[in-house]
Amino acid sequence: MKSSKSSDAPEVVRRRTRQRDQVDQSILTALVDDGRRSNRELGRVVGVTEGTVRRRLRRAESSNSMRVVASRNLKAAGFQNMAAIGVCVRGRDASAVADELARLPQVLSVSLTLGANDIELQVIGRNLLEITELLTKVLPNVRGVSRLDAGLALTVFKYQPQWAAFDE
Amino acid sequence: MSEAIRLDELDRAIVARLSGDARIGNRELARELNTTESTIRVRLKRLFELKAIQVSVIRNSGQLNNPLLAYLFIEAETATHVNRVAQSLCELREIGFVATLLGRSDLLAMTLVEDGAKLAQFLHETVNTIPGVYAVQYSWAQHFVKHDYTWCFIRD
C-alpha cells in the first residue's frame, strides 16, 4: 500500500486523526500489543514495508496525534492506595483551584466537572496514612477547597488511559 | 501486598527517557545514557518482567472535536454483583478505568467519548444494560487539567 505525501496541512491532519486509514489503524493496534517492537516487525505484522511504518509513525508523531510512552507501575513503585476525590469549591475560581491541585505529585488526574462536585481528582498514596494526610491536611489547605467527597479504591480492575491532553 | 521494586539510577534514567518516547531503539538509548546496548537490553528485560513498567499508546484528546470524560458512579443490585459488574466494565474497550470503591458508590468507571450524543448512546445502550447494574450517577468533564500518564497500574 502507498503512503501519502508528507507535510500535510494541520486541518488535514486533524481530519486524518478522525478518519484514520486502515494502515494507521493496524499499526496502532500492533503498537498497543507491544509498543517496543521494531518498525520492521510492525511492518511484517501489518503487511507493509518498514519504510511505510517509519513514515506513518513520524507523521502521527509530528501531527501530535499519538505518543508511544512508557509508564511506571504504581504498585511496583510502592503505591498501594488510590482514591477518587470530588472537590467542592467555594470563594475561588474552580480552574485556579484545579491548576493548583494539578501541581501536587500525588494527584494523578484533575478534571473540571459538571455535577455534584466542581473538580474530580484521582490521587495515590503509598499507604492509608498518606491518603489521610492528603484528605485532612494537604487538600483542605488549598484555598478555595470547600468539601471533599472521597472514595477509596478497593480494587483497581482497569487503568488504561488511552487519551490524554498533550502539552505542546 | 507486593513489595516495591527498587530501581537504581540507570533504571530511572531509562524509564525517564522512555516515558517521553518509548520508540527509541536500544542502541540510541545506550549511546544517550553512556552505556552498552546489552546493558540496556538486560535492564529493560528485568523492568518488563517485574511489571515495573509498561509501554502504551496514548492518543491526544486535544484533537478530538468535543471530548467528554465521564465519571460513572455505579451502584450494583446486590453486593454479590459488584465484582461481576467490574469484570463486565473491564471488557468494554471504551472504558479506561474501573475500580471498586469504599464510599461514594460501589464502583467507579471512566470513559472518554468524542461528543455528548455518543456518551448518551454508550450509557443507555451499553452501561445501563450490564446485568447487575442498579443505578448510575454521572459526572462529566470537558476540561482536563492534568493526566499524569507517566504512571500506570498493572494488575498482579
PDB file of C-alpha atoms in Angstrom:
ATOM      1  CA  MET A   1       0.000   0.000   0.000  1.00  0.00           C
ATOM      2  CA  LYS A   2       1.245   3.501  -0.828  1.00  0.00           C
ATOM      3  CA  SER A   3       1.776   6.029   1.879  1.00  0.00           C
ATOM      4  CA  SER A   4       0.521   9.533   1.348  1.00  0.00           C
ATOM      5  CA  LYS A   5       2.755  12.544   0.772  1.00  0.00           C
ATOM      6  CA  SER A   6       4.337  14.220   3.738  1.00  0.00           C
ATOM      7  CA  SER A   7       3.781  17.722   5.198  1.00  0.00           C
ATOM      8  CA  ASP A   8       0.017  17.730   5.460  1.00  0.00           C
ATOM      9  CA  ALA A   9      -1.721  20.938   6.467  1.00  0.00           C
ATOM     10  CA  PRO A  10      -2.942  20.983  10.084  1.00  0.00           C
ATOM     11  CA  GLU A  11      -6.639  20.838   9.110  1.00  0.00           C
ATOM     12  CA  VAL A  12      -5.952  17.788   7.006  1.00  0.00           C
ATOM     13  CA  VAL A  13      -4.076  16.198   9.867  1.00  0.00           C
ATOM     14  CA  ARG A  14      -6.996  16.901  12.126  1.00  0.00           C
ATOM     15  CA  ARG A  15      -9.366  15.197   9.725  1.00  0.00           C
ATOM     16  CA  ARG A  16      -6.931  12.351   9.278  1.00  0.00           C
ATOM     17  CA  THR A  17      -6.875  11.783  13.004  1.00  0.00           C
ATOM     18  CA  ARG A  18     -10.582  11.330  12.932  1.00  0.00           C
ATOM     19  CA  GLN A  19     -10.628   9.242   9.806  1.00  0.00           C
ATOM     20  CA  ARG A  20      -7.501   7.247  10.384  1.00  0.00           C
ATOM     21  CA  ASP A  21      -6.982   4.936   7.471  1.00  0.00           C
ATOM     22  CA  GLN A  22      -6.659   1.199   7.745  1.00  0.00           C
ATOM     23  CA  VAL A  23      -2.842   1.095   7.735  1.00  0.00           C
ATOM     24  CA  ASP A  24      -2.553   3.687  10.510  1.00  0.00           C
ATOM     25  CA  GLN A  25      -5.166   1.812  12.496  1.00  0.00           C
ATOM     26  CA  SER A  26      -3.349  -1.515  12.062  1.00  0.00           C
ATOM     27  CA  ILE A  27      -0.024  -0.002  13.101  1.00  0.00           C
ATOM     28  CA  LEU A  28      -1.697   1.498  16.155  1.00  0.00           C
ATOM     29  CA  THR A  29      -3.249  -1.847  17.101  1.00  0.00           C
ATOM     30  CA  ALA A  30       0.100  -3.619  16.683  1.00  0.00           C
ATOM     31  CA  LEU A  31       1.709  -0.982  18.908  1.00  0.00           C
ATOM     32  CA  VAL A  32      -0.918  -1.423  21.594  1.00  0.00           C
ATOM     33  CA  ASP A  33       0.024  -5.127  21.683  1.00  0.00           C
ATOM     34  CA  ASP A  34       3.711  -4.331  22.026  1.00  0.00           C
ATOM     35  CA  GLY A  35       4.869  -0.738  21.897  1.00  0.00           C
ATOM     36  CA  ARG A  36       8.575  -1.560  21.692  1.00  0.00           C
ATOM     37  CA  ARG A  37       8.574  -3.811  18.644  1.00  0.00           C
ATOM     38  CA  SER A  38      10.760  -2.627  15.774  1.00  0.00           C
ATOM     39  CA  ASN A  39       9.480  -0.906  12.636  1.00  0.00           C
ATOM     40  CA  ARG A  40      10.463  -3.999  10.660  1.00  0.00           C
ATOM     41  CA  GLU A  41       8.376  -6.267  12.869  1.00  0.00           C
ATOM     42  CA  LEU A  42       5.464  -3.804  12.792  1.00  0.00           C
ATOM     43  CA  GLY A  43       5.689  -3.827   9.007  1.00  0.00           C
ATOM     44  CA  ARG A  44       5.583  -7.609   8.961  1.00  0.00           C
ATOM     45  CA  VAL A  45       2.545  -7.729  11.251  1.00  0.00           C
ATOM     46  CA  VAL A  46       0.658  -5.048   9.332  1.00  0.00           C
ATOM     47  CA  GLY A  47       1.770  -6.182   5.870  1.00  0.00           C
ATOM     48  CA  VAL A  48       3.567  -3.031   4.730  1.00  0.00           C
ATOM     49  CA  THR A  49       7.243  -2.099   4.326  1.00  0.00           C
ATOM     50  CA  GLU A  50       9.467  -0.902   7.150  1.00  0.00           C
ATOM     51  CA  GLY A  51       9.682   2.464   5.364  1.00  0.00           C
ATOM     52  CA  THR A  52       5.912   2.867   5.357  1.00  0.00           C
ATOM     53  CA  VAL A  53       5.764   2.153   9.081  1.00  0.00           C
ATOM     54  CA  ARG A  54       8.522   4.692   9.721  1.00  0.00           C
ATOM     55  CA  ARG A  55       6.749   7.380   7.652  1.00  0.00           C
ATOM     56  CA  ARG A  56       3.355   6.732   9.206  1.00  0.00           C
ATOM     57  CA  LEU A  57       4.747   6.835  12.714  1.00  0.00           C
ATOM     58  CA  ARG A  58       6.680  10.004  12.003  1.00  0.00           C
ATOM     59  CA  ARG A  59       3.525  11.597  10.632  1.00  0.00           C
ATOM     60  CA  ALA A  60       1.498  10.553  13.654  1.00  0.00           C
ATOM     61  CA  GLU A  61       4.162  11.961  15.943  1.00  0.00           C
ATOM     62  CA  SER A  62       4.652  15.255  14.111  1.00  0.00           C
ATOM     63  CA  SER A  63       0.907  15.858  13.976  1.00  0.00           C
ATOM     64  CA  ASN A  64       0.965  15.231  17.749  1.00  0.00           C
ATOM     65  CA  SER A  65      -1.940  12.796  17.431  1.00  0.00           C
ATOM     66  CA  MET A  66      -0.366   9.991  19.453  1.00  0.00           C
ATOM     67  CA  ARG A  67       2.621   9.026  21.545  1.00  0.00           C
ATOM     68  CA  VAL A  68       4.101   5.699  22.499  1.00  0.00           C
ATOM     69  CA  VAL A  69       5.234   6.076  26.089  1.00  0.00           C
ATOM     70  CA  ALA A  70       6.499   4.006  28.976  1.00  0.00           C
ATOM     71  CA  SER A  71       4.833   4.401  32.336  1.00  0.00           C
ATOM     72  CA  ARG A  72       5.779   3.116  35.756  1.00  0.00           C
ATOM     73  CA  ASN A  73       3.569   0.630  37.526  1.00  0.00           C
ATOM     74  CA  LEU A  74       2.221   2.321  40.643  1.00  0.00           C
ATOM     75  CA  LYS A  75       2.090  -0.911  42.619  1.00  0.00           C
ATOM     76  CA  ALA A  76       5.648  -1.871  41.734  1.00  0.00           C
ATOM     77  CA  ALA A  77       6.726   1.583  42.872  1.00  0.00           C
ATOM     78  CA  GLY A  78       5.095   1.013  46.245  1.00  0.00           C
ATOM     79  CA  PHE A  79       1.861   2.950  45.833  1.00  0.00           C
ATOM     80  CA  GLN A  80      -0.766   0.742  47.391  1.00  0.00           C
ATOM     81  CA  ASN A  81      -3.698   3.110  47.528  1.00  0.00           C
ATOM     82  CA  MET A  82      -5.731   5.164  45.132  1.00  0.00           C
ATOM     83  CA  ALA A  83      -8.733   7.371  45.808  1.00  0.00           C
ATOM     84  CA  ALA A  84     -11.256   9.221  43.685  1.00  0.00           C
ATOM     85  CA  ILE A  85     -11.990  12.571  45.298  1.00  0.00           C
ATOM     86  CA  GLY A  86     -14.718  15.015  44.364  1.00  0.00           C
ATOM     87  CA  VAL A  87     -13.890  18.583  45.332  1.00  0.00           C
ATOM     88  CA  CYS A  88     -16.435  21.284  46.040  1.00  0.00           C
ATOM     89  CA  VAL A  89     -15.024  24.779  45.508  1.00  0.00           C
ATOM     90  CA  ARG A  90     -16.203  27.953  47.240  1.00  0.00           C
ATOM     91  CA  GLY A  91     -14.928  31.512  47.068  1.00  0.00           C
ATOM     92  CA  ARG A  92     -12.363  30.973  44.325  1.00  0.00           C
ATOM     93  CA  ASP A  93     -12.342  30.220  40.609  1.00  0.00           C
ATOM     94  CA  ALA A  94     -12.529  26.423  40.250  1.00  0.00           C
ATOM     95  CA  SER A  95      -9.999  26.391  37.422  1.00  0.00           C
ATOM     96  CA  ALA A  96      -7.450  28.210  39.588  1.00  0.00           C
ATOM     97  CA  VAL A  97      -8.001  25.599  42.303  1.00  0.00           C
ATOM     98  CA  ALA A  98      -7.666  22.819  39.707  1.00  0.00           C
ATOM     99  CA  ASP A  99      -4.365  24.257  38.452  1.00  0.00           C
ATOM    100  CA  GLU A 100      -3.021  24.372  41.979  1.00  0.00           C
ATOM    101  CA  LEU A 101      -4.133  20.798  42.716  1.00  0.00           C
ATOM    102  CA  ALA A 102      -2.548  19.619  39.453  1.00  0.00           C
ATOM    103  CA  ARG A 103       0.860  20.638  40.791  1.00  0.00           C
ATOM    104  CA  LEU A 104       0.694  18.070  43.601  1.00  0.00           C
ATOM    105  CA  PRO A 105       2.711  14.953  42.693  1.00  0.00           C
ATOM    106  CA  GLN A 106       0.227  12.649  44.490  1.00  0.00           C
ATOM    107  CA  VAL A 107      -2.507  13.838  42.140  1.00  0.00           C
ATOM    108  CA  LEU A 108      -2.750  11.631  39.047  1.00  0.00           C
ATOM    109  CA  SER A 109      -5.561  13.385  37.274  1.00  0.00           C
ATOM    110  CA  VAL A 110      -7.609  16.553  37.611  1.00  0.00           C
ATOM    111  CA  SER A 111     -10.762  17.453  35.719  1.00  0.00           C
ATOM    112  CA  LEU A 112     -13.197  20.321  35.988  1.00  0.00           C
ATOM    113  CA  THR A 113     -16.585  18.654  36.192  1.00  0.00           C
ATOM    114  CA  LEU A 114     -20.273  19.319  35.901  1.00  0.00           C
ATOM    115  CA  GLY A 115     -22.299  17.527  38.521  1.00  0.00           C
ATOM    116  CA  ALA A 116     -22.339  17.375  42.286  1.00  0.00           C
ATOM    117  CA  ASN A 117     -18.691  18.455  42.505  1.00  0.00           C
ATOM    118  CA  ASP A 118     -16.613  21.078  40.744  1.00  0.00           C
ATOM    119  CA  ILE A 119     -13.404  19.075  40.419  1.00  0.00           C
ATOM    120  CA  GLU A 120     -12.649  15.357  40.257  1.00  0.00           C
ATOM    121  CA  LEU A 121      -9.262  14.041  41.342  1.00  0.00           C
ATOM    122  CA  GLN A 122      -7.518  10.698  41.247  1.00  0.00           C
ATOM    123  CA  VAL A 123      -4.868  10.554  43.945  1.00  0.00           C
ATOM    124  CA  ILE A 124      -2.305   7.982  45.022  1.00  0.00           C
ATOM    125  CA  GLY A 125      -0.622   7.131  48.304  1.00  0.00           C
ATOM    126  CA  ARG A 126       1.920   4.590  49.487  1.00  0.00           C
ATOM    127  CA  ASN A 127      -0.449   3.703  52.312  1.00  0.00           C
ATOM    128  CA  LEU A 128      -3.636   4.877  54.015  1.00  0.00           C
ATOM    129  CA  LEU A 129      -1.687   7.295  56.140  1.00  0.00           C
ATOM    130  CA  GLU A 130      -0.640   9.213  53.033  1.00  0.00           C
ATOM    131  CA  ILE A 131      -4.227   9.273  51.765  1.00  0.00           C
ATOM    132  CA  THR A 132      -5.347  10.526  55.193  1.00  0.00           C
ATOM    133  CA  GLU A 133      -2.694  13.265  55.081  1.00  0.00           C
ATOM    134  CA  LEU A 134      -3.988  14.361  51.702  1.00  0.00           C
ATOM    135  CA  LEU A 135      -7.617  14.406  52.840  1.00  0.00           C
ATOM    136  CA  THR A 136      -7.097  16.104  56.180  1.00  0.00           C
ATOM    137  CA  LYS A 137      -4.085  18.342  55.654  1.00  0.00           C
ATOM    138  CA  VAL A 138      -2.883  18.842  52.091  1.00  0.00           C
ATOM    139  CA  LEU A 139      -6.122  19.322  50.149  1.00  0.00           C
ATOM    140  CA  PRO A 140      -8.020  21.355  52.800  1.00  0.00           C
ATOM    141  CA  ASN A 141      -5.111  23.793  52.849  1.00  0.00           C
ATOM    142  CA  VAL A 142      -5.573  24.664  49.192  1.00  0.00           C
ATOM    143  CA  ARG A 143      -7.506  27.958  49.106  1.00  0.00           C
ATOM    144  CA  GLY A 144     -10.977  27.532  47.668  1.00  0.00           C
ATOM    145  CA  VAL A 145     -11.312  23.840  48.557  1.00  0.00           C
ATOM    146  CA  SER A 146     -14.546  23.578  50.486  1.00  0.00           C
ATOM    147  CA  ARG A 147     -15.709  19.982  50.812  1.00  0.00           C
ATOM    148  CA  LEU A 148     -14.151  16.681  49.837  1.00  0.00           C
ATOM    149  CA  ASP A 149     -16.089  13.650  48.725  1.00  0.00           C
ATOM    150  CA  ALA A 150     -13.663  10.742  48.870  1.00  0.00           C
ATOM    151  CA  GLY A 151     -13.953   7.177  47.629  1.00  0.00           C
ATOM    152  CA  LEU A 152     -11.104   4.811  48.346  1.00  0.00           C
ATOM    153  CA  ALA A 153     -10.375   2.288  45.602  1.00  0.00           C
ATOM    154  CA  LEU A 154     -10.684  -1.234  46.993  1.00  0.00           C
ATOM    155  CA  THR A 155      -9.518  -2.949  43.809  1.00  0.00           C
ATOM    156  CA  VAL A 156      -8.407  -1.228  40.654  1.00  0.00           C
ATOM    157  CA  PHE A 157      -9.607  -3.542  37.896  1.00  0.00           C
ATOM    158  CA  LYS A 158      -8.515  -1.473  34.942  1.00  0.00           C
ATOM    159  CA  TYR A 159      -6.321   1.561  34.474  1.00  0.00           C
ATOM    160  CA  GLN A 160      -5.638   2.015  30.809  1.00  0.00           C
ATOM    161  CA  PRO A 161      -5.860   5.608  29.848  1.00  0.00           C
ATOM    162  CA  GLN A 162      -5.964   5.775  26.050  1.00  0.00           C
ATOM    163  CA  TRP A 163      -6.325   9.506  25.776  1.00  0.00           C
ATOM    164  CA  ALA A 164      -4.527  12.418  27.342  1.00  0.00           C
ATOM    165  CA  ALA A 165      -4.190  16.130  26.670  1.00  0.00           C
ATOM    166  CA  PHE A 166      -0.631  16.667  25.389  1.00  0.00           C
ATOM    167  CA  ASP A 167       1.486  19.594  26.403  1.00  0.00           C
ATOM    168  CA  GLU A 168       2.560  21.336  23.227  1.00  0.00           C
TER     169      GLU A 168
ATOM    170  CA  MET B   1       0.854  -6.800  49.444  1.00  0.00           C
ATOM    171  CA  SER B   2       3.551  -6.646  46.801  1.00  0.00           C
ATOM    172  CA  GLU B   3       6.962  -5.308  47.709  1.00  0.00           C
ATOM    173  CA  ALA B   4       8.160  -2.205  45.957  1.00  0.00           C
ATOM    174  CA  ILE B   5      10.641  -2.914  43.174  1.00  0.00           C
ATOM    175  CA  ARG B   6      13.845  -0.966  43.545  1.00  0.00           C
ATOM    176  CA  LEU B   7      15.120   0.982  40.566  1.00  0.00           C
ATOM    177  CA  ASP B   8      18.677   2.247  40.524  1.00  0.00           C
ATOM    178  CA  GLU B   9      19.884   5.410  38.844  1.00  0.00           C
ATOM    179  CA  LEU B  10      20.287   3.797  35.411  1.00  0.00           C
ATOM    180  CA  ASP B  11      16.832   2.168  35.594  1.00  0.00           C
ATOM    181  CA  ARG B  12      15.344   5.545  36.437  1.00  0.00           C
ATOM    182  CA  ALA B  13      17.176   7.220  33.562  1.00  0.00           C
ATOM    183  CA  ILE B  14      15.903   4.542  31.162  1.00  0.00           C
ATOM    184  CA  VAL B  15      12.323   4.911  32.379  1.00  0.00           C
ATOM    185  CA  ALA B  16      12.510   8.705  32.264  1.00  0.00           C
ATOM    186  CA  ARG B  17      13.740   8.632  28.655  1.00  0.00           C
ATOM    187  CA  LEU B  18      11.115   6.072  27.592  1.00  0.00           C
ATOM    188  CA  SER B  19       8.304   7.977  29.289  1.00  0.00           C
ATOM    189  CA  GLY B  20       8.775  10.701  26.689  1.00  0.00           C
ATOM    190  CA  ASP B  21       9.211   8.359  23.724  1.00  0.00           C
ATOM    191  CA  ALA B  22       9.215   4.595  24.099  1.00  0.00           C
ATOM    192  CA  ARG B  23      10.045   4.020  20.413  1.00  0.00           C
ATOM    193  CA  ILE B  24      13.712   4.914  20.828  1.00  0.00           C
ATOM    194  CA  GLY B  25      15.959   1.958  19.957  1.00  0.00           C
ATOM    195  CA  ASN B  26      18.249   0.242  22.461  1.00  0.00           C
ATOM    196  CA  ARG B  27      21.355   1.391  20.606  1.00  0.00           C
ATOM    197  CA  GLU B  28      20.399   5.066  20.713  1.00  0.00           C
ATOM    198  CA  LEU B  29      19.300   4.735  24.338  1.00  0.00           C
ATOM    199  CA  ALA B  30      22.679   3.176  25.218  1.00  0.00           C
ATOM    200  CA  ARG B  31      24.525   5.999  23.495  1.00  0.00           C
ATOM    201  CA  GLU B  32      22.496   8.682  25.248  1.00  0.00           C
ATOM    202  CA  LEU B  33      22.928   7.108  28.667  1.00  0.00           C
ATOM    203  CA  ASN B  34      26.564   6.294  28.068  1.00  0.00           C
ATOM    204  CA  THR B  35      26.296   2.545  28.490  1.00  0.00           C
ATOM    205  CA  THR B  36      26.184  -0.561  26.294  1.00  0.00           C
ATOM    206  CA  GLU B  37      23.317  -1.879  24.242  1.00  0.00           C
ATOM    207  CA  SER B  38      23.398  -5.210  26.089  1.00  0.00           C
ATOM    208  CA  THR B  39      23.131  -3.449  29.456  1.00  0.00           C
ATOM    209  CA  ILE B  40      20.046  -1.634  28.180  1.00  0.00           C
ATOM    210  CA  ARG B  41      18.595  -4.910  26.916  1.00  0.00           C
ATOM    211  CA  VAL B  42      19.123  -6.660  30.270  1.00  0.00           C
ATOM    212  CA  ARG B  43      17.707  -3.723  32.242  1.00  0.00           C
ATOM    213  CA  LEU B  44      14.618  -3.453  30.046  1.00  0.00           C
ATOM    214  CA  LYS B  45      14.015  -7.196  30.199  1.00  0.00           C
ATOM    215  CA  ARG B  46      14.041  -7.037  34.005  1.00  0.00           C
ATOM    216  CA  LEU B  47      11.789  -3.967  34.159  1.00  0.00           C
ATOM    217  CA  PHE B  48       9.213  -5.579  31.884  1.00  0.00           C
ATOM    218  CA  GLU B  49       9.388  -8.986  33.578  1.00  0.00           C
ATOM    219  CA  LEU B  50       8.864  -7.473  37.016  1.00  0.00           C
ATOM    220  CA  LYS B  51       5.982  -5.432  35.597  1.00  0.00           C
ATOM    221  CA  ALA B  52       7.716  -2.319  36.843  1.00  0.00           C
ATOM    222  CA  ILE B  53       6.908  -0.540  33.601  1.00  0.00           C
ATOM    223  CA  GLN B  54       4.542  -0.820  30.698  1.00  0.00           C
ATOM    224  CA  VAL B  55       4.514   0.705  27.241  1.00  0.00           C
ATOM    225  CA  SER B  56       1.285   2.108  25.930  1.00  0.00           C
ATOM    226  CA  VAL B  57      -0.117   4.179  23.129  1.00  0.00           C
ATOM    227  CA  ILE B  58      -1.670   7.443  24.245  1.00  0.00           C
ATOM    228  CA  ARG B  59      -3.743   9.484  21.836  1.00  0.00           C
ATOM    229  CA  ASN B  60      -4.123  13.230  22.026  1.00  0.00           C
ATOM    230  CA  SER B  61      -7.521  14.184  23.403  1.00  0.00           C
ATOM    231  CA  GLY B  62      -6.857  17.749  22.229  1.00  0.00           C
ATOM    232  CA  GLN B  63      -7.510  16.572  18.663  1.00  0.00           C
ATOM    233  CA  LEU B  64     -10.975  15.264  19.417  1.00  0.00           C
ATOM    234  CA  ASN B  65     -13.773  17.622  18.430  1.00  0.00           C
ATOM    235  CA  ASN B  66     -15.600  17.862  21.698  1.00  0.00           C
ATOM    236  CA  PRO B  67     -14.188  15.304  24.111  1.00  0.00           C
ATOM    237  CA  LEU B  68     -16.196  14.427  27.180  1.00  0.00           C
ATOM    238  CA  LEU B  69     -14.763  12.488  30.078  1.00  0.00           C
ATOM    239  CA  ALA B  70     -17.487  10.784  32.058  1.00  0.00           C
ATOM    240  CA  TYR B  71     -17.158   9.594  35.631  1.00  0.00           C
ATOM    241  CA  LEU B  72     -19.695   6.833  36.174  1.00  0.00           C
ATOM    242  CA  PHE B  73     -20.522   6.170  39.801  1.00  0.00           C
ATOM    243  CA  ILE B  74     -22.256   2.834  39.690  1.00  0.00           C
ATOM    244  CA  GLU B  75     -24.354   1.034  42.287  1.00  0.00           C
ATOM    245  CA  ALA B  76     -24.740  -2.719  41.918  1.00  0.00           C
ATOM    246  CA  GLU B  77     -28.035  -4.513  42.509  1.00  0.00           C
ATOM    247  CA  THR B  78     -26.587  -6.528  45.376  1.00  0.00           C
ATOM    248  CA  ALA B  79     -23.167  -6.898  46.961  1.00  0.00           C
ATOM    249  CA  THR B  80     -22.601 -10.152  45.083  1.00  0.00           C
ATOM    250  CA  HIS B  81     -22.948  -8.313  41.775  1.00  0.00           C
ATOM    251  CA  VAL B  82     -20.138  -5.844  42.408  1.00  0.00           C
ATOM    252  CA  ASN B  83     -17.178  -7.852  41.131  1.00  0.00           C
ATOM    253  CA  ARG B  84     -19.097  -9.228  38.179  1.00  0.00           C
ATOM    254  CA  VAL B  85     -20.132  -5.734  37.105  1.00  0.00           C
ATOM    255  CA  ALA B  86     -16.473  -4.682  37.415  1.00  0.00           C
ATOM    256  CA  GLN B  87     -15.427  -7.513  35.111  1.00  0.00           C
ATOM    257  CA  SER B  88     -18.089  -6.601  32.551  1.00  0.00           C
ATOM    258  CA  LEU B  89     -16.965  -2.967  32.587  1.00  0.00           C
ATOM    259  CA  CYS B  90     -13.327  -4.018  32.072  1.00  0.00           C
ATOM    260  CA  GLU B  91     -14.263  -5.801  28.876  1.00  0.00           C
ATOM    261  CA  LEU B  92     -15.584  -2.591  27.329  1.00  0.00           C
ATOM    262  CA  ARG B  93     -12.914  -1.015  25.150  1.00  0.00           C
ATOM    263  CA  GLU B  94     -14.415   2.441  25.694  1.00  0.00           C
ATOM    264  CA  ILE B  95     -13.763   2.278  29.420  1.00  0.00           C
ATOM    265  CA  GLY B  96     -10.284   3.188  30.585  1.00  0.00           C
ATOM    266  CA  PHE B  97     -10.682   2.954  34.343  1.00  0.00           C
ATOM    267  CA  VAL B  98     -12.600   0.607  36.605  1.00  0.00           C
ATOM    268  CA  ALA B  99     -12.340   0.300  40.381  1.00  0.00           C
ATOM    269  CA  THR B 100     -14.481  -0.872  43.236  1.00  0.00           C
ATOM    270  CA  LEU B 101     -14.831   1.850  45.838  1.00  0.00           C
ATOM    271  CA  LEU B 102     -15.204   2.257  49.552  1.00  0.00           C
ATOM    272  CA  GLY B 103     -17.522   5.236  49.871  1.00  0.00           C
ATOM    273  CA  ARG B 104     -19.218   7.321  47.154  1.00  0.00           C
ATOM    274  CA  SER B 105     -20.515   4.289  45.208  1.00  0.00           C
ATOM    275  CA  ASP B 106     -19.901   0.588  44.658  1.00  0.00           C
ATOM    276  CA  LEU B 107     -17.866   1.202  41.524  1.00  0.00           C
ATOM    277  CA  LEU B 108     -16.242   3.982  39.561  1.00  0.00           C
ATOM    278  CA  ALA B 109     -15.687   3.713  35.813  1.00  0.00           C
ATOM    279  CA  MET B 110     -14.310   6.360  33.497  1.00  0.00           C
ATOM    280  CA  THR B 111     -14.784   6.771  29.783  1.00  0.00           C
ATOM    281  CA  LEU B 112     -13.810   9.369  27.225  1.00  0.00           C
ATOM    282  CA  VAL B 113     -16.037   9.926  24.233  1.00  0.00           C
ATOM    283  CA  GLU B 114     -15.998  12.265  21.282  1.00  0.00           C
ATOM    284  CA  ASP B 115     -19.265  14.041  21.897  1.00  0.00           C
ATOM    285  CA  GLY B 116     -22.305  14.171  24.138  1.00  0.00           C
ATOM    286  CA  ALA B 117     -24.543  12.217  21.802  1.00  0.00           C
ATOM    287  CA  LYS B 118     -22.092   9.320  21.744  1.00  0.00           C
ATOM    288  CA  LEU B 119     -21.857   9.423  25.508  1.00  0.00           C
ATOM    289  CA  ALA B 120     -25.626   9.226  25.931  1.00  0.00           C
ATOM    290  CA  GLN B 121     -25.784   6.340  23.488  1.00  0.00           C
ATOM    291  CA  PHE B 122     -22.962   4.490  25.221  1.00  0.00           C
ATOM    292  CA  LEU B 123     -24.530   4.947  28.646  1.00  0.00           C
ATOM    293  CA  HIS B 124     -28.025   3.935  27.645  1.00  0.00           C
ATOM    294  CA  GLU B 125     -27.233   1.111  25.285  1.00  0.00           C
ATOM    295  CA  THR B 126     -24.176  -0.387  26.925  1.00  0.00           C
ATOM    296  CA  VAL B 127     -23.569   0.529  30.562  1.00  0.00           C
ATOM    297  CA  ASN B 128     -27.180   0.536  31.736  1.00  0.00           C
ATOM    298  CA  THR B 129     -27.775  -2.893  30.213  1.00  0.00           C
ATOM    299  CA  ILE B 130     -24.938  -4.644  32.100  1.00  0.00           C
ATOM    300  CA  PRO B 131     -26.538  -7.272  34.345  1.00  0.00           C
ATOM    301  CA  GLY B 132     -26.236  -6.277  37.993  1.00  0.00           C
ATOM    302  CA  VAL B 133     -26.066  -2.527  37.374  1.00  0.00           C
ATOM    303  CA  TYR B 134     -28.694  -0.935  39.600  1.00  0.00           C
ATOM    304  CA  ALA B 135     -28.064   2.759  39.161  1.00  0.00           C
ATOM    305  CA  VAL B 136     -25.504   5.032  37.542  1.00  0.00           C
ATOM    306  CA  GLN B 137     -24.758   8.569  38.611  1.00  0.00           C
ATOM    307  CA  TYR B 138     -22.805  10.646  36.127  1.00  0.00           C
ATOM    308  CA  SER B 139     -20.443  13.478  36.437  1.00  0.00           C
ATOM    309  CA  TRP B 140     -18.700  14.757  33.374  1.00  0.00           C
ATOM    310  CA  ALA B 141     -15.724  16.834  32.461  1.00  0.00           C
ATOM    311  CA  GLN B 142     -15.000  18.853  29.399  1.00  0.00           C
ATOM    312  CA  HIS B 143     -11.798  20.286  30.705  1.00  0.00           C
ATOM    313  CA  PHE B 144      -8.917  18.006  31.663  1.00  0.00           C
ATOM    314  CA  VAL B 145      -6.414  19.886  33.709  1.00  0.00           C
ATOM    315  CA  LYS B 146      -3.982  17.054  34.346  1.00  0.00           C
ATOM    316  CA  HIS B 147      -3.442  13.491  33.468  1.00  0.00           C
ATOM    317  CA  ASP B 148      -0.132  12.037  34.541  1.00  0.00           C
ATOM    318  CA  TYR B 149       0.469   9.188  32.103  1.00  0.00           C
ATOM    319  CA  THR B 150       3.939   8.507  33.467  1.00  0.00           C
ATOM    320  CA  TRP B 151       2.110   6.215  35.906  1.00  0.00           C
ATOM    321  CA  CYS B 152       0.141   3.090  35.165  1.00  0.00           C
ATOM    322  CA  PHE B 153      -1.455   0.344  37.147  1.00  0.00           C
ATOM    323  CA  ILE B 154      -0.701  -3.256  36.198  1.00  0.00           C
ATOM    324  CA  ARG B 155      -2.784  -5.914  37.902  1.00  0.00           C
ATOM    325  CA  ASP B 156      -0.884  -8.689  39.696  1.00  0.00           C
TER     326      ASP B 156
END
